[in-house]
PDB file of C-alpha atoms in Angstrom:
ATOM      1  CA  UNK A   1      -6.600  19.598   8.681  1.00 39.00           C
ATOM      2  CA  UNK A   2      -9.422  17.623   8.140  1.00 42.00           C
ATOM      3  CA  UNK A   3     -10.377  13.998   7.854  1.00 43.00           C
ATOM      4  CA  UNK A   4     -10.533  13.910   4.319  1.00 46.00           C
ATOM      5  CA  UNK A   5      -7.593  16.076   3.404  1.00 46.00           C
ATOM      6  CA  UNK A   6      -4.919  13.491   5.585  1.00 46.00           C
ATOM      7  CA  UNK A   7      -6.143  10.470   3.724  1.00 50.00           C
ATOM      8  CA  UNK A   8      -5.729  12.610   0.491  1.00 51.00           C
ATOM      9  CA  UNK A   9      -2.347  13.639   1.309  1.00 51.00           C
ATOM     10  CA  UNK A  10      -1.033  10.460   2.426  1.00 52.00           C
ATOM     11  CA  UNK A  11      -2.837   8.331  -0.696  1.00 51.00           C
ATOM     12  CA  UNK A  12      -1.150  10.873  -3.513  1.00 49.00           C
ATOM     13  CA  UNK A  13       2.528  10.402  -1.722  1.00 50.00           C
ATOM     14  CA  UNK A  14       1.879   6.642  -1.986  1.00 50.00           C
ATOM     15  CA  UNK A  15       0.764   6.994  -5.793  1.00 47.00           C
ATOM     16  CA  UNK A  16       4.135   8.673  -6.605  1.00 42.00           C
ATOM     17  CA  UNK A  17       5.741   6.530  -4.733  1.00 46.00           C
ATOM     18  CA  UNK A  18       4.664   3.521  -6.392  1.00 43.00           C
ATOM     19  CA  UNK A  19       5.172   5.370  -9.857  1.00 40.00           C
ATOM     20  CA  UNK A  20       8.763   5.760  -8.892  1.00 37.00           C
ATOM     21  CA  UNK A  21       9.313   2.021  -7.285  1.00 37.00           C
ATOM     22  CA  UNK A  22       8.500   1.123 -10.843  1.00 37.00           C
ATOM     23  CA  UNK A  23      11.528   1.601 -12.860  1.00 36.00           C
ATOM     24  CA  UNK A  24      13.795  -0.690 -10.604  1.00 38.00           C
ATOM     25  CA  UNK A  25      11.820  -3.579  -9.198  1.00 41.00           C
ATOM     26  CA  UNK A  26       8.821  -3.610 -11.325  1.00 43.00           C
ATOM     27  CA  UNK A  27       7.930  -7.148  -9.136  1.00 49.00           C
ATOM     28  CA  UNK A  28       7.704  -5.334  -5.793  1.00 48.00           C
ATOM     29  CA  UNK A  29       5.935  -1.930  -7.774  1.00 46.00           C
ATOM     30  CA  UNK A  30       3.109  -3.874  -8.982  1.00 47.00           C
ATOM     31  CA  UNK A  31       2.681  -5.020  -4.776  1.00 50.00           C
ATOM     32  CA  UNK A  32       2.682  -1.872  -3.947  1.00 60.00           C
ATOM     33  CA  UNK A  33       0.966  -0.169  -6.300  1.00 75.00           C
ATOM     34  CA  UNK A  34      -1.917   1.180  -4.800  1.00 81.00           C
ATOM     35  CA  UNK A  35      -4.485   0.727  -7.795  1.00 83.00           C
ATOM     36  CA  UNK A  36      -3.607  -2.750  -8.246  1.00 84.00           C
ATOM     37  CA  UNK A  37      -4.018  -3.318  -4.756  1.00 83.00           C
ATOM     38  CA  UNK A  38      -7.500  -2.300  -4.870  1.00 88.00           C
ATOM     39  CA  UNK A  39      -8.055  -4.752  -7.449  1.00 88.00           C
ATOM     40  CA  UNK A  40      -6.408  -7.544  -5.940  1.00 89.00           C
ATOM     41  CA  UNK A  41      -8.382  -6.877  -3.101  1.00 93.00           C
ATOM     42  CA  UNK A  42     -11.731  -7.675  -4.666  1.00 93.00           C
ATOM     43  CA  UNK A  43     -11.151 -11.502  -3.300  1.00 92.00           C
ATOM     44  CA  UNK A  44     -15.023 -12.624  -4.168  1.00 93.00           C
ATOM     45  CA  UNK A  45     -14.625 -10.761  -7.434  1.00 92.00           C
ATOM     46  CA  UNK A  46     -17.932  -8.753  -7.184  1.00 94.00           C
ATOM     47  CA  UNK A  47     -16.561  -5.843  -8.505  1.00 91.00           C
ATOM     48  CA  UNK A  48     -16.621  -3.985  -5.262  1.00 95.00           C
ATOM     49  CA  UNK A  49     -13.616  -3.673  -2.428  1.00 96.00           C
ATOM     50  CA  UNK A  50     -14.949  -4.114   1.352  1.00 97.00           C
ATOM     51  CA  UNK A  51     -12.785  -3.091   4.469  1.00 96.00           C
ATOM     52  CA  UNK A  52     -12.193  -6.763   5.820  1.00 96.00           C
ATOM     53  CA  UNK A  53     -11.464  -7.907   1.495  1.00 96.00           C
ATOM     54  CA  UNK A  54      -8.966  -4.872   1.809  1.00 95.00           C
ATOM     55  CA  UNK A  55      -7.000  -6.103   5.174  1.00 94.00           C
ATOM     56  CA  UNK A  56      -6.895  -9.901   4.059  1.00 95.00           C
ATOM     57  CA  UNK A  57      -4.983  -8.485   0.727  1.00 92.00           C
ATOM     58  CA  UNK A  58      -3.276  -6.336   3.065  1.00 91.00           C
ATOM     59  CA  UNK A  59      -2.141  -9.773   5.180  1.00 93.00           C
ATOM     60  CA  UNK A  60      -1.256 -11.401   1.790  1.00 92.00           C
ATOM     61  CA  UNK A  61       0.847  -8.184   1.073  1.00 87.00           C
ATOM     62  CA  UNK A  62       2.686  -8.566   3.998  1.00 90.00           C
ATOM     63  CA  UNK A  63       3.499 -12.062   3.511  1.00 91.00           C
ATOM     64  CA  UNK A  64       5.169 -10.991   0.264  1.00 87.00           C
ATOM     65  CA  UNK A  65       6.948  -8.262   1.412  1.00 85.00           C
ATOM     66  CA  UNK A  66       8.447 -10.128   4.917  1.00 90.00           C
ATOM     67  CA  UNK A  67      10.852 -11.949   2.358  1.00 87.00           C
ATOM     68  CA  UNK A  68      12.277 -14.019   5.552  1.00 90.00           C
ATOM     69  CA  UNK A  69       9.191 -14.861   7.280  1.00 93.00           C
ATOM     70  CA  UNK A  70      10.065 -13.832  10.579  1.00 95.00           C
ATOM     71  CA  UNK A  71       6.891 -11.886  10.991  1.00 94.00           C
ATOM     72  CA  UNK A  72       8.754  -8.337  10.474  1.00 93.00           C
ATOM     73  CA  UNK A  73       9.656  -5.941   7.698  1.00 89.00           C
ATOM     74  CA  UNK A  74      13.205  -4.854   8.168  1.00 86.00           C
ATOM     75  CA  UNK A  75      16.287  -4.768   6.599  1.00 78.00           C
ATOM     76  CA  UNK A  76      17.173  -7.688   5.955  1.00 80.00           C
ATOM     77  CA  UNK A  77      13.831  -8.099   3.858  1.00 77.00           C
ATOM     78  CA  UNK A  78      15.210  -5.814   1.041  1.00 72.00           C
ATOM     79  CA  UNK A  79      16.222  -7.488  -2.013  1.00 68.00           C
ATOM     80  CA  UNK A  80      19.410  -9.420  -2.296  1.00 71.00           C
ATOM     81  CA  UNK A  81      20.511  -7.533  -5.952  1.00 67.00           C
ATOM     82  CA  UNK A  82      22.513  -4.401  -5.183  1.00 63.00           C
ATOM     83  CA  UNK A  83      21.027  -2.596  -7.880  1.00 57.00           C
ATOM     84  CA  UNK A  84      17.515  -3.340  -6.572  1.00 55.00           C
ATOM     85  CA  UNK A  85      18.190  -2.933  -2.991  1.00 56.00           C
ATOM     86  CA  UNK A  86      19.635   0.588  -3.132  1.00 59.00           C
ATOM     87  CA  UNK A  87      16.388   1.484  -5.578  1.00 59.00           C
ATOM     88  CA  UNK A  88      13.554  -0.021  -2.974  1.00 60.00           C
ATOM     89  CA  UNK A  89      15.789   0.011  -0.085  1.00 64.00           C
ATOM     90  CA  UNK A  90      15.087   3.570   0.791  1.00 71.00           C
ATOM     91  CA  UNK A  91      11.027   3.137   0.098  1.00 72.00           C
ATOM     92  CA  UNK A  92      10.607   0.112   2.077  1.00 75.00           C
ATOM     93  CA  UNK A  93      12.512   1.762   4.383  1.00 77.00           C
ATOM     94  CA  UNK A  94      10.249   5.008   4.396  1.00 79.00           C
ATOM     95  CA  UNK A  95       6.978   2.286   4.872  1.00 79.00           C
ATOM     96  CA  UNK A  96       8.757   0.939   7.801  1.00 81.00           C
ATOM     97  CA  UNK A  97       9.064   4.308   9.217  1.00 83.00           C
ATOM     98  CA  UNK A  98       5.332   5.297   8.697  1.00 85.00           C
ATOM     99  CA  UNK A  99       4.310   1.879   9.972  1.00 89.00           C
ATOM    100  CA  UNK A 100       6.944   1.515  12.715  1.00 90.00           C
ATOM    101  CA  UNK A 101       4.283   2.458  16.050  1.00 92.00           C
ATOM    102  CA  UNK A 102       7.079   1.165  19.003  1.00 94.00           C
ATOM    103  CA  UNK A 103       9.747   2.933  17.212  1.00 92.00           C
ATOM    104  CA  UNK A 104      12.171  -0.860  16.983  1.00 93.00           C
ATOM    105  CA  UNK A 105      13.234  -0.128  13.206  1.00 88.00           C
ATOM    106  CA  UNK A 106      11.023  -2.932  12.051  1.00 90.00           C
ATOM    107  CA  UNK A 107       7.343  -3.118  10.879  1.00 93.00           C
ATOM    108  CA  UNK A 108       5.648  -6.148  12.621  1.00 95.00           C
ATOM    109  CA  UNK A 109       2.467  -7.719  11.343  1.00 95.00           C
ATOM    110  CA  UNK A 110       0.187  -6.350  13.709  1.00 95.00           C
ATOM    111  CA  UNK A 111       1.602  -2.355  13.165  1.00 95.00           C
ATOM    112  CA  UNK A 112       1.178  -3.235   9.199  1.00 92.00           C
ATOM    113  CA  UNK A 113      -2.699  -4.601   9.252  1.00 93.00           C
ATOM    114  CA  UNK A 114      -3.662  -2.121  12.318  1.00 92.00           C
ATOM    115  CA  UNK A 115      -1.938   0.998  10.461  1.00 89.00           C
ATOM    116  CA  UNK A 116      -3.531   3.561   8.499  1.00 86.00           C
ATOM    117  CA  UNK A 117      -5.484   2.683   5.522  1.00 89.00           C
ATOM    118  CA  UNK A 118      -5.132   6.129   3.496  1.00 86.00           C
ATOM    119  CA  UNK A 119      -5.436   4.678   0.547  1.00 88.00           C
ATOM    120  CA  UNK A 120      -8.923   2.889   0.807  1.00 92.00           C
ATOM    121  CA  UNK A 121     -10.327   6.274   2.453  1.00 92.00           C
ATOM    122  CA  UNK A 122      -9.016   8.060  -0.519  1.00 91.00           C
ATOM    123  CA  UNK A 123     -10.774   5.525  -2.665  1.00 94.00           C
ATOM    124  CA  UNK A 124     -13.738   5.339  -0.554  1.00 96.00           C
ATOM    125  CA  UNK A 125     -15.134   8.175  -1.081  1.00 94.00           C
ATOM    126  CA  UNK A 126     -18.846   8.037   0.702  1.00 96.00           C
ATOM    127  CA  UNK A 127     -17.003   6.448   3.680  1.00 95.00           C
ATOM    128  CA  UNK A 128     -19.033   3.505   3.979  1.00 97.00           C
ATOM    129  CA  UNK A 129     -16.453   1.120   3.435  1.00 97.00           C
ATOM    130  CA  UNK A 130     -16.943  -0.360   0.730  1.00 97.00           C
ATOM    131  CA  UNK A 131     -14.890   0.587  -2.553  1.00 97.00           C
ATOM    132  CA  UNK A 132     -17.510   0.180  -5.531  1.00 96.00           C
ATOM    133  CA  UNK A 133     -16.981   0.626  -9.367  1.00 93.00           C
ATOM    134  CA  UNK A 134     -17.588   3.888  -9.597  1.00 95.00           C
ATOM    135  CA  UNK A 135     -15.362   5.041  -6.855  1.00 95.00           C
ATOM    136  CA  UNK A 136     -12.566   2.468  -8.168  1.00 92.00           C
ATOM    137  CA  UNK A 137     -12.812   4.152 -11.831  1.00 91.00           C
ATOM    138  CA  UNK A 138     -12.328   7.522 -10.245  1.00 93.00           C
ATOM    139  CA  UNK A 139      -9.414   6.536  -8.327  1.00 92.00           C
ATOM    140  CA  UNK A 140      -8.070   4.970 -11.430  1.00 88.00           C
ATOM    141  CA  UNK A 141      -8.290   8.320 -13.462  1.00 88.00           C
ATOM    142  CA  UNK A 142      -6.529   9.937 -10.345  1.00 85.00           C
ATOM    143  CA  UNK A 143      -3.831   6.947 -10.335  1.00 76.00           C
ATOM    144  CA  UNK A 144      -3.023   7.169 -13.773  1.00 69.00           C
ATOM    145  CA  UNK A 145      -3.145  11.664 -13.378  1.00 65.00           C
ATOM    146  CA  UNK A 146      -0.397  11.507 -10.651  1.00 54.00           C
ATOM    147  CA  UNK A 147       2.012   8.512 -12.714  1.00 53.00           C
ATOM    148  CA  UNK A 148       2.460  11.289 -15.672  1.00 51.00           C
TER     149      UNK A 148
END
């Protein structure tokens, strides 16, 4: 498998993910949605996403999703409706999982920002870390191919 493909793989799993988070917790969606990630990551708003702009949205991400603020993703971070929980439950579980390097059930800071970025090398496509308008329009038409 090559470098490119993994990324690839892992990006369009994310994108239907997201696309299915969407119908119960629209809130949590839109977080991790990976296109508006992107743009949320443009933090100097120059129109173009660099590694280090990606990871500080990534930190901000995190914040969000560890709903208790004990520096960990787990279970008890899920939402509190029952209807919303058993709909995201499962998914935040499964980005635990992928996240999860020591193998305790729970995704700490440090596994979440040192992880695997497969959706900015899907974006990036010329590899040199940085995400401009061109490549974020294309990923936008693929976003928007893999939500129908």
């Amino acid at each position: 498998m090559t470098r490119q493909l993994l990324p690839r793989r892992a990006a369009l799993a994310i994108l239907v993910c997201a696309g299915a988070l969407s119908a119960g917790a629209p809130a949590l969606a839109q977080r991790l949605d990976p296109l508006q990630m992107l743009m949320r990551a443009d933090l100097n708003g120059d129109g173009q996403v660099t590694r280090p702009e990606f990871q500080a949205s990534r930190s901000t991400l995190f914040d969000r999703l560890d709903r208790n603020g004990d520096g960990y993703v787990d279970s008890s971070d899920a939402p509190r409706r029952p209807l919303a929980r058993q709909q995201v439950g499962d998914r935040l579980t499964k980005l635990r999982q992928a996240f999860d390097r020591n193998g305790d059930g729970r995704m700490s800071r440090e596994e979440f920002l040192g992880g695997p970025a497969y959706v900015f090398a899907y974006a990036d496509t010329d590899g040199n870390d940085v995400i401009d308008a061109t490549e974020l329009q294309v990923f936008r038409q693929n976003a928007s191919e893999f939500r129908r």
